Short mmCIF file of C-alpha atoms in Angstrom, two decimals:
data_model
loop_
_atom_site.label_atom_id
_atom_site.label_comp_id
_atom_site.label_asym_id
_atom_site.label_seq_id
_atom_site.Cartn_x
_atom_site.Cartn_y
_atom_site.Cartn_z
CA MET A 264 0.00 0.11 -0.01
CA ARG A 265 1.20 3.52 -0.71
CA LEU A 266 0.49 7.04 0.35
CA VAL A 267 0.80 9.38 -2.48
CA GLN A 268 1.13 13.21 -1.94
CA LEU A 269 1.07 15.82 -4.61
CA ARG A 270 1.63 19.58 -4.90
CA VAL A 271 -0.79 20.78 -7.42
CA PRO A 272 -0.90 24.23 -8.87
CA ALA A 273 -4.09 26.13 -8.53
CA ASP A 274 -4.58 26.20 -12.44
CA ASP A 275 -4.37 22.54 -12.42
CA ARG A 276 -6.40 21.65 -9.44
CA GLU A 277 -9.75 20.95 -10.84
CA PRO A 278 -8.59 18.72 -13.88
CA VAL A 279 -6.39 16.76 -11.42
CA LEU A 280 -8.93 16.12 -8.86
CA ASP A 281 -11.65 15.15 -11.52
CA ALA A 282 -9.09 12.73 -12.72
CA LEU A 283 -8.58 11.11 -9.17
CA ASP A 284 -12.47 11.19 -9.03
CA GLU A 285 -12.63 9.34 -12.17
CA HIS A 286 -10.29 6.74 -10.92
CA GLY A 287 -12.36 6.14 -7.78
CA VAL A 288 -9.50 7.62 -5.51
CA ASP A 289 -10.64 9.13 -2.07
CA PHE A 290 -8.43 12.17 -1.57
CA VAL A 291 -8.05 14.93 0.89
CA ASP A 292 -6.80 18.36 -0.70
CA THR A 293 -5.38 21.19 1.46
CA PRO A 294 -4.86 24.54 -0.07
CA GLU A 295 -1.58 26.58 0.65
CA ALA A 296 -2.09 29.71 2.64
CA ASP A 297 -1.02 31.83 -0.36
CA GLY A 298 -3.55 29.90 -2.54
CA ASP A 299 -0.99 29.27 -5.41
CA ALA A 300 -1.17 25.57 -4.90
CA THR A 301 -2.91 22.65 -3.02
CA LEU A 302 -1.45 19.52 -1.25
CA VAL A 303 -3.48 16.40 -2.19
CA HIS A 304 -3.11 13.21 -0.22
CA PHE A 305 -4.69 9.80 -1.08
CA PRO A 306 -3.98 6.07 -0.35
CA LEU A 307 -3.57 3.70 -3.23
CA PRO A 308 -2.73 -0.05 -3.76
CA THR A 309 0.70 -0.53 -4.80
CA GLU A 310 -0.34 -1.84 -8.17
CA ALA A 311 -2.56 1.15 -8.85
CA VAL A 312 0.19 3.85 -8.34
CA GLU A 313 1.46 3.99 -11.81
CA SER A 314 -2.03 4.05 -13.49
CA VAL A 315 -3.14 6.91 -11.20
CA VAL A 316 -0.04 9.13 -11.20
CA ASP A 317 0.14 8.86 -14.96
CA ALA A 318 -3.42 9.90 -14.96
CA VAL A 319 -2.88 13.17 -12.94
CA HIS A 320 0.16 13.87 -15.11
CA GLU A 321 -2.06 13.64 -18.41
CA ALA A 322 -4.64 15.92 -16.56
CA GLY A 323 -2.10 18.76 -16.26
CA LEU A 324 0.58 17.88 -13.55
CA ASN A 325 3.91 18.37 -14.74
CA ASP A 326 6.59 15.78 -14.55
CA ASP A 327 8.95 18.15 -12.37
CA ASP A 328 6.14 18.88 -9.98
CA TYR A 329 6.20 17.77 -6.48
CA VAL A 330 5.11 13.95 -6.13
CA VAL A 331 6.14 11.88 -3.11
CA VAL A 332 5.03 8.17 -2.83
CA ALA A 333 5.50 6.64 0.76
CA SER A 334 4.88 3.07 2.12
CA ALA A 335 1.63 3.04 4.24
CA GLU A 336 0.57 0.32 6.66
CA THR A 337 -3.30 0.56 6.29
CA ALA A 338 -6.10 2.92 5.03
CA ARG A 339 -9.79 3.20 5.24
CA SER A 340 -11.90 5.19 2.82
CA PRO A 341 -15.26 4.96 1.07
CA ARG A 342 -13.86 3.60 -2.23
CA PHE A 343 -10.63 2.07 -1.28
CA ASP A 344 -11.81 -1.66 -1.13
CA GLU A 345 -13.05 -1.04 -4.87
CA LEU A 346 -9.48 -0.06 -5.60
CA GLU A 347 -8.10 -2.96 -4.18
CA GLU A 348 -10.55 -5.22 -5.87
CA GLU A 349 -9.85 -3.63 -9.34
CA TYR A 350 -6.03 -3.28 -9.07
CA VAL A 351 -4.96 -6.18 -6.50
CA ASN A 352 -6.64 -8.71 -8.64
CA GLY A 353 -5.50 -7.35 -11.80
CA SER A 354 -2.70 -8.55 -14.27
CA GLY A 355 -0.19 -7.33 -16.44
CA GLU A 356 1.18 -4.02 -16.25
CA GLU A 357 -1.26 -2.79 -13.51
CA ASP A 358 0.76 -5.14 -11.08
CA ALA A 359 3.83 -3.03 -11.42
CA ILE A 360 5.12 -0.14 -9.39
CA THR A 361 6.08 3.04 -11.05
CA GLU A 362 9.36 3.63 -12.61
CA ALA A 363 10.57 6.17 -10.00
CA GLU A 364 9.63 3.86 -7.09
CA LEU A 365 11.38 0.90 -9.15
CA ARG A 366 14.45 2.94 -9.46
CA SER A 367 14.37 4.18 -5.60
CA LYS A 368 13.65 0.77 -4.47
CA THR A 369 16.43 -0.77 -6.36
CA LEU A 370 19.12 1.81 -5.01
CA ASN A 371 18.05 1.08 -1.47
CA LEU A 372 18.80 -2.56 -1.89
CA THR A 373 22.55 -2.11 -2.07
CA PRO A 374 24.27 -1.01 0.96
CA SER A 375 27.45 1.27 1.00
CA ARG A 376 30.45 0.25 -0.83
CA LEU A 377 32.44 -0.57 2.29
CA VAL A 378 29.32 -2.67 3.73
CA TYR A 379 28.84 -4.53 0.28
CA TYR A 380 32.35 -5.81 -0.49
CA ALA A 381 32.82 -6.53 3.35
CA MET A 382 29.77 -8.82 3.35
CA THR A 383 30.85 -10.28 -0.03
CA LEU A 384 34.13 -11.13 1.33
CA LEU A 385 32.66 -12.68 4.62
CA SER A 386 30.18 -14.76 2.68
CA VAL A 387 32.77 -16.34 0.28
CA LEU A 388 34.87 -17.08 3.02
CA VAL A 389 32.10 -18.96 4.99
CA ALA A 390 31.21 -20.77 1.67
CA THR A 391 35.01 -21.78 1.10
CA ALA A 392 35.05 -23.31 4.54
CA GLY A 393 31.62 -24.95 4.18
CA LEU A 394 32.95 -26.58 0.74
CA VAL A 395 36.08 -27.80 2.05
CA LEU A 396 34.40 -29.25 4.93
CA ASP A 397 31.63 -30.64 2.80
CA ALA A 398 29.16 -28.99 5.11
CA PRO A 399 25.92 -27.98 3.31
CA SER A 400 24.67 -26.06 6.36
CA VAL A 401 27.52 -23.84 6.30
CA VAL A 402 27.34 -23.09 2.58
CA VAL A 403 23.75 -22.22 3.14
CA GLY A 404 24.73 -19.75 5.67
CA ALA A 405 27.18 -18.33 3.25
CA MET A 406 24.31 -17.47 0.99
CA VAL A 407 22.11 -15.86 3.60
CA ILE A 408 24.66 -13.19 4.31
CA SER A 409 25.74 -12.52 0.66
CA PRO A 410 24.56 -9.06 -0.58
CA GLN A 411 24.81 -9.78 -4.30
CA VAL A 412 21.04 -9.23 -5.14
CA GLY A 413 21.38 -5.52 -5.01
CA ALA A 414 24.10 -5.02 -7.59
CA SER A 415 22.31 -7.74 -9.81
CA LEU A 416 19.15 -5.90 -10.05
CA THR A 417 20.61 -2.47 -10.05
CA ALA A 418 22.27 -3.39 -13.44
CA ALA A 419 19.05 -5.03 -14.50
CA VAL A 420 17.00 -2.09 -13.89
CA GLY A 421 19.74 0.44 -15.31
CA ALA A 422 19.44 -1.58 -18.55
CA THR A 423 15.78 -1.64 -18.62
CA ILE A 424 15.05 2.00 -18.08
CA ASP A 425 18.26 3.17 -19.71
CA ASP A 426 19.85 4.63 -16.39
CA ARG A 427 23.50 4.53 -17.57
CA PRO A 428 24.77 5.39 -14.14
CA MET A 429 22.77 2.64 -12.54
CA LEU A 430 23.78 0.10 -15.19
CA ARG A 431 27.57 1.05 -14.96
CA ASP A 432 27.46 1.02 -11.12
CA GLY A 433 25.78 -2.52 -11.08
CA ILE A 434 28.12 -4.19 -13.53
CA ARG A 435 31.07 -2.71 -11.88
CA MET A 436 30.13 -3.90 -8.51
CA GLN A 437 29.24 -7.38 -9.68
CA VAL A 438 32.66 -7.62 -11.69
CA TYR A 439 34.60 -6.53 -8.60
CA ALA A 440 32.74 -8.45 -6.10
CA LEU A 441 32.73 -11.87 -8.27
CA ALA A 442 36.30 -11.42 -9.31
CA GLY A 443 37.46 -10.60 -5.62
CA SER A 444 35.44 -13.48 -4.33
CA VAL A 445 37.40 -15.89 -6.46
CA LEU A 446 40.47 -14.25 -5.49
CA ALA A 447 39.59 -14.24 -1.67
CA ALA A 448 38.44 -17.92 -1.75
CA ALA A 449 41.79 -18.79 -3.55
CA ALA A 450 44.04 -17.11 -0.74
CA PHE A 451 41.75 -18.61 1.99
CA GLY A 452 42.01 -22.00 0.33
CA TRP A 453 45.88 -21.60 0.10
CA ALA A 454 46.19 -20.57 3.58
CA LEU A 455 44.07 -23.32 4.97
CA ARG A 456 46.13 -25.90 2.92
CA ASN A 457 49.50 -24.72 3.82
CA ALA A 458 48.68 -24.19 7.54
CA GLY A 459 47.57 -27.94 7.98
CA PHE A 460 43.90 -27.11 8.69
CA VAL A 461 43.04 -29.67 5.86
CA PRO A 462 45.06 -32.38 4.36
CA PRO A 463 47.47 -31.33 1.57
CA VAL A 464 46.72 -34.33 -0.14
CA LEU A 465 42.86 -33.73 -0.16
CA ASP A 466 41.46 -34.46 -3.44
CA ILE A 467 38.88 -31.58 -3.74
CA SER A 468 37.21 -32.81 -6.98
CA THR A 469 35.74 -35.76 -4.79
CA VAL A 470 34.17 -33.55 -2.24
CA ASP A 471 30.53 -33.42 -3.01
CA GLN A 472 29.75 -29.80 -2.28
CA ILE A 473 32.58 -28.99 -4.72
CA SER A 474 32.16 -31.49 -7.44
CA THR A 475 28.50 -30.51 -7.87
CA ARG A 476 29.53 -26.97 -8.84
CA THR A 477 32.19 -27.92 -11.30
CA SER A 478 30.11 -29.32 -14.14
CA PRO A 479 27.90 -26.74 -15.51
CA GLY A 480 24.75 -27.99 -17.15
CA LEU A 481 21.06 -27.15 -17.88
CA LEU A 482 19.85 -27.59 -14.29
CA THR A 483 22.42 -25.17 -13.02
CA LEU A 484 21.94 -22.54 -15.63
CA LEU A 485 18.16 -22.85 -14.71
CA VAL A 486 18.95 -21.86 -11.12
CA GLY A 487 20.49 -18.55 -12.45
CA LEU A 488 17.57 -17.80 -14.61
CA CYS A 489 14.78 -18.46 -12.02
CA ALA A 490 16.73 -16.36 -9.52
CA GLY A 491 16.96 -13.43 -11.94
CA ALA A 492 13.23 -13.83 -12.87
CA ALA A 493 12.35 -13.92 -9.40
CA GLY A 494 14.31 -10.87 -8.82
CA GLY A 495 12.45 -9.05 -11.45
CA PHE A 496 9.09 -9.86 -10.08
CA SER A 497 9.94 -9.16 -6.45
CA LEU A 498 11.31 -5.66 -7.33
CA ALA A 499 8.31 -4.75 -9.06
CA SER A 500 5.91 -5.98 -6.31
CA ASP A 501 5.80 -6.33 -2.63
CA VAL A 502 7.54 -9.62 -2.38
CA PRO A 503 10.70 -9.27 0.02
CA GLU A 504 13.77 -9.03 -1.88
CA SER A 505 15.42 -10.83 0.77
CA LEU A 506 14.07 -14.07 -0.19
CA VAL A 507 15.03 -13.53 -3.75
CA GLY A 508 18.71 -12.47 -2.36
CA VAL A 509 19.13 -16.22 -1.12
CA ALA A 510 18.40 -17.52 -4.54
CA VAL A 511 20.75 -15.19 -6.33
CA ALA A 512 23.58 -16.07 -3.83
CA VAL A 513 22.85 -19.85 -4.49
CA ALA A 514 23.88 -19.42 -7.99
CA LEU A 515 26.94 -17.19 -7.34
CA VAL A 516 28.73 -17.54 -4.04
CA PRO A 517 29.43 -21.26 -4.02
CA ALA A 518 30.58 -21.31 -7.70
CA ALA A 519 32.79 -18.35 -6.88
CA ALA A 520 34.32 -20.20 -3.74
CA ALA A 521 34.64 -23.44 -5.66
CA SER A 522 36.57 -21.74 -8.56
CA GLY A 523 38.97 -20.10 -5.96
CA ILE A 524 39.30 -23.48 -4.26
CA GLY A 525 40.32 -25.01 -7.53
CA VAL A 526 42.98 -22.39 -7.93
CA ALA A 527 44.40 -22.80 -4.52
CA TRP A 528 44.80 -26.66 -5.05
CA GLY A 529 45.93 -26.26 -8.71
CA TYR A 530 42.87 -28.37 -9.92
CA THR A 531 42.25 -26.71 -13.37
CA GLY A 532 39.17 -28.73 -14.08
CA VAL A 533 37.66 -27.40 -10.71
CA ALA A 534 38.73 -23.78 -11.28
CA VAL A 535 37.58 -23.60 -14.99
CA GLY A 536 34.24 -25.48 -14.40
CA ALA A 537 33.26 -23.38 -11.41
CA GLY A 538 34.33 -20.27 -13.01
CA VAL A 539 32.08 -20.86 -16.21
CA LEU A 540 29.27 -21.72 -14.00
CA LEU A 541 29.82 -18.38 -12.25
CA LEU A 542 29.86 -16.37 -15.37
CA VAL A 543 27.03 -17.96 -17.10
CA ASN A 544 24.80 -17.52 -13.89
CA ALA A 545 25.78 -13.87 -13.37
CA VAL A 546 24.84 -13.14 -17.06
CA SER A 547 21.66 -15.24 -16.73
CA ILE A 548 20.55 -13.58 -13.72
CA ASN A 549 20.85 -10.18 -15.15
CA ALA A 550 19.12 -11.12 -18.40
CA ALA A 551 16.34 -12.99 -16.77
CA ALA A 552 15.58 -9.91 -14.63
CA VAL A 553 15.79 -7.52 -17.48
CA GLY A 554 13.38 -9.88 -19.33
CA VAL A 555 10.94 -9.89 -16.49
CA LEU A 556 10.94 -6.19 -16.17
CA TRP A 557 10.30 -5.67 -20.08
CA TYR A 558 7.29 -8.08 -19.60
CA LEU A 559 6.01 -5.94 -16.80
CA GLY A 560 5.86 -2.96 -18.92
CA TYR A 561 9.22 -0.97 -17.99
CA ARG A 562 10.73 0.84 -21.02
CA PRO A 563 13.43 3.46 -21.44
CA TRP A 564 10.91 5.70 -23.21
CA SER A 565 7.65 7.35 -22.04
CA ASP A 566 5.93 7.06 -25.68
CA HIS A 567 5.28 3.32 -25.38
CA ALA A 568 4.29 1.82 -28.73
CA GLY A 569 4.71 -1.70 -27.72
CA PRO A 570 7.44 -4.01 -27.08
CA VAL A 571 8.17 -4.92 -30.81
CA ARG A 572 8.45 -1.05 -31.76
CA ASP A 573 10.49 -0.20 -28.66
CA LEU A 574 13.07 -2.86 -29.71
CA ALA A 575 13.17 -1.89 -33.03
CA ARG A 576 13.69 1.69 -32.00
CA ALA A 577 16.42 0.61 -29.67
CA ALA A 578 18.14 -1.56 -32.42
CA ARG A 579 18.79 1.80 -34.24
CA SER A 580 20.96 3.04 -31.59
CA ARG A 581 24.73 2.38 -31.53
CA ARG A 582 24.86 1.87 -27.71
CA PHE A 583 22.15 -0.82 -28.18
CA LEU A 584 24.39 -2.63 -30.68
CA VAL A 585 27.53 -2.56 -28.53
CA ALA A 586 25.48 -3.82 -25.52
CA ALA A 587 23.80 -6.49 -27.51
CA THR A 588 27.10 -7.79 -28.97
CA VAL A 589 28.83 -7.73 -25.46
CA THR A 590 25.73 -9.68 -24.18
CA ALA A 591 25.76 -12.06 -26.86
CA VAL A 592 29.49 -12.88 -26.45
CA LEU A 593 29.23 -13.38 -22.79
CA VAL A 594 26.23 -15.70 -23.26
CA LEU A 595 27.07 -17.65 -26.12
CA ALA A 596 30.78 -18.32 -25.48
CA PRO A 597 30.21 -20.28 -22.30
CA GLY A 598 26.84 -21.22 -23.54
CA LEU A 599 28.33 -23.35 -26.29
CA LEU A 600 30.90 -24.78 -24.06
CA ILE A 601 28.11 -25.97 -21.68
CA ALA A 602 26.11 -27.12 -24.51
CA ASP A 603 29.02 -29.33 -25.73
CA HIS A 604 29.72 -30.48 -22.17
CA VAL A 605 25.99 -31.48 -21.66
CA ALA A 606 26.01 -33.34 -25.00
CA PHE A 607 28.89 -35.34 -24.07
CA GLU A 608 27.76 -36.07 -20.71
CA ASN A 609 24.52 -37.30 -22.04
CA GLU A 610 26.24 -39.49 -24.50
CA ALA A 611 28.89 -40.95 -21.99
CA ASN A 612 25.92 -41.76 -19.65
CA ASP A 613 24.16 -43.78 -22.27
CA ALA A 614 27.43 -45.65 -23.06
CA VAL A 615 27.89 -46.50 -19.28
CA GLU A 616 24.44 -47.80 -18.88
CA ALA A 617 24.71 -49.89 -21.95
CA THR A 618 27.86 -51.33 -20.87
CA LEU A 619 26.52 -52.13 -17.40
CA GLU A 620 23.65 -54.05 -18.85
CA GLU A 621 25.83 -56.68 -20.49
CA PRO A 622 25.71 -60.13 -18.88
CA ARG A 623 29.21 -60.02 -17.30
CA TYR A 624 28.27 -56.80 -15.24
CA GLN A 625 24.76 -58.03 -14.12
CA GLU A 626 25.89 -57.90 -10.49
CA LEU A 627 26.94 -54.30 -10.73
CA GLU A 628 24.52 -51.23 -10.06
CA LEU A 629 25.16 -47.88 -11.13
CA VAL A 630 25.41 -45.26 -8.30
CA SER A 631 26.28 -42.02 -10.08
CA THR A 632 28.35 -40.49 -12.89
CA HIS A 633 30.19 -37.31 -12.96
CA VAL A 634 32.01 -35.32 -15.84
CA GLU A 635 34.47 -32.97 -14.58
CA PHE A 636 34.65 -29.83 -16.84
CA VAL A 637 37.99 -28.82 -17.83
CA SER A 638 38.45 -26.70 -21.03
CA GLY A 639 35.41 -27.55 -23.06
CA THR A 640 36.99 -30.39 -24.96
CA SER A 641 36.05 -33.77 -24.16
CA GLU A 642 39.34 -35.03 -24.74
CA SER A 643 40.66 -33.31 -21.36
CA GLU A 644 37.65 -34.32 -19.27
CA SER A 645 37.54 -36.90 -16.59
CA PHE A 646 34.63 -39.18 -16.36
CA MET A 647 33.93 -40.45 -12.72
CA VAL A 648 31.72 -43.55 -12.53
CA VAL A 649 30.61 -44.76 -9.09
CA VAL A 650 29.25 -48.44 -9.26
CA ALA A 651 27.95 -50.75 -6.45
CA ARG A 652 29.51 -54.53 -6.53
CA PRO A 653 29.24 -57.60 -4.48
CA ALA A 654 32.05 -57.40 -1.75
CA GLY A 655 35.21 -58.97 -2.85
CA GLU A 656 34.31 -59.04 -6.55
CA PRO A 657 37.10 -57.66 -8.80
CA TYR A 658 36.50 -55.80 -12.10
CA PRO A 659 39.89 -54.81 -13.04
CA GLU A 660 39.08 -54.39 -16.60
CA LEU A 661 35.85 -52.22 -16.17
CA ALA A 662 37.52 -48.72 -16.55
CA ASP A 663 38.95 -49.58 -19.93
CA ARG A 664 35.95 -51.16 -20.99
CA LEU A 665 33.81 -47.99 -20.05
CA ARG A 666 36.38 -45.63 -21.70
CA ASP A 667 36.11 -47.85 -24.98
CA ALA A 668 32.46 -47.52 -24.83
CA VAL A 669 32.51 -43.74 -24.20
CA ARG A 670 34.93 -43.30 -27.22
CA GLU A 671 32.77 -45.39 -29.44
CA ARG A 672 29.64 -43.59 -28.59
CA THR A 673 31.19 -40.07 -28.61
CA GLY A 674 34.31 -40.28 -30.69
CA GLU A 675 36.29 -38.71 -27.74
CA THR A 676 38.66 -40.45 -25.24
CA PRO A 677 38.40 -38.84 -21.89
CA THR A 678 40.14 -40.36 -18.69
CA VAL A 679 37.53 -42.85 -16.96
CA GLU A 680 37.90 -43.45 -13.15
CA VAL A 681 35.74 -46.00 -11.62
CA GLU A 682 35.11 -46.08 -7.97
CA PHE A 683 33.54 -49.21 -6.47
CA VAL A 684 31.13 -49.50 -3.51
CA ASP A 685 31.10 -52.82 -1.95
CA ARG A 686 27.40 -54.16 -1.29
CA ASN A 687 26.39 -56.88 1.15
CA ARG A 688 23.05 -58.47 1.01
CA SER A 689 21.46 -60.57 3.69
CA GLY A 690 19.99 -64.32 2.80
#
């Protein structure tokens, strides 16, 4: 709910009040002592603000006249219930807040630079510790304290309404924060390793909390897209952004920490795989948020003629072409790597399943598979297969057999590692 205050010049008083009355708004107007203007106050559902404010501007109120939109707890007036019924239950652009409120709300999401970078550093240190310890609860705690949602949505709003300072600040803060997170995680991981807090011979690629973030795929990409879309919807409504902040942190903080850990341990596959995942998620969060804001009706221009004409108008500007080119490169380059990786992983999984269905392997059960992302080429990827076997039964040739099956199916020759889990059954 919002409380709107207007300072209406005396010459525009009648048409403005008539416009409010036509929209079913109950208002209170207080003339100034000198009679030059009147102050008008009225409560509105959040979803009605944009429509009503546009109406009073069309009635004669200038864009630079005094307008304040503040939050309100409750309101009671003769026709307020009818406004709630009309706008709260509406759809489309009527559900969105005004562009000015959107901008103000976004800027309030991001704390001061010192607090933002300090909280980012603390969150990635906690995440690094949680990943090395393989402790999911610690990793979740890191996501809760991460402030990344503010910078992501600042860039998205700046791109949507063509506010270049917001766009520039949002992108710069994300780049500095995420790059710094990787470096901080690498330094912290190096210190943990060399100080003896964790075994120097620890194979981090076998730690579940790390390995799940080193193999980018469609499901991990979906996390970033959903987080960005949720951020766009929450920003344009009354949904708390703190809830979306956790989702944004899920897509960014653990990946940054995992990439830094890979650097500290010298594991190229972990560092590159998590780094690609971090980049793709960061771009997808921003792109999804921009897409949702466009869907809700926000545009860089006031003379809206529909999204198709708006897009055509934007395409004629040099700035749009540069931004579109950079975005395409940031999305397509890692996207092609992920597509190749996912295709190889699917083919390899099919080859493993077909091999284990052979009569000589009927006692084996497939537990899991994992393809380590290294450089986007399957030749350099490591394929981990975990199978359950009867206790004491050796299968020394299984790794070579699986490698041959994968090579026959995909045309590539990755390194295949097989981990056996002994199984005992009663009776």
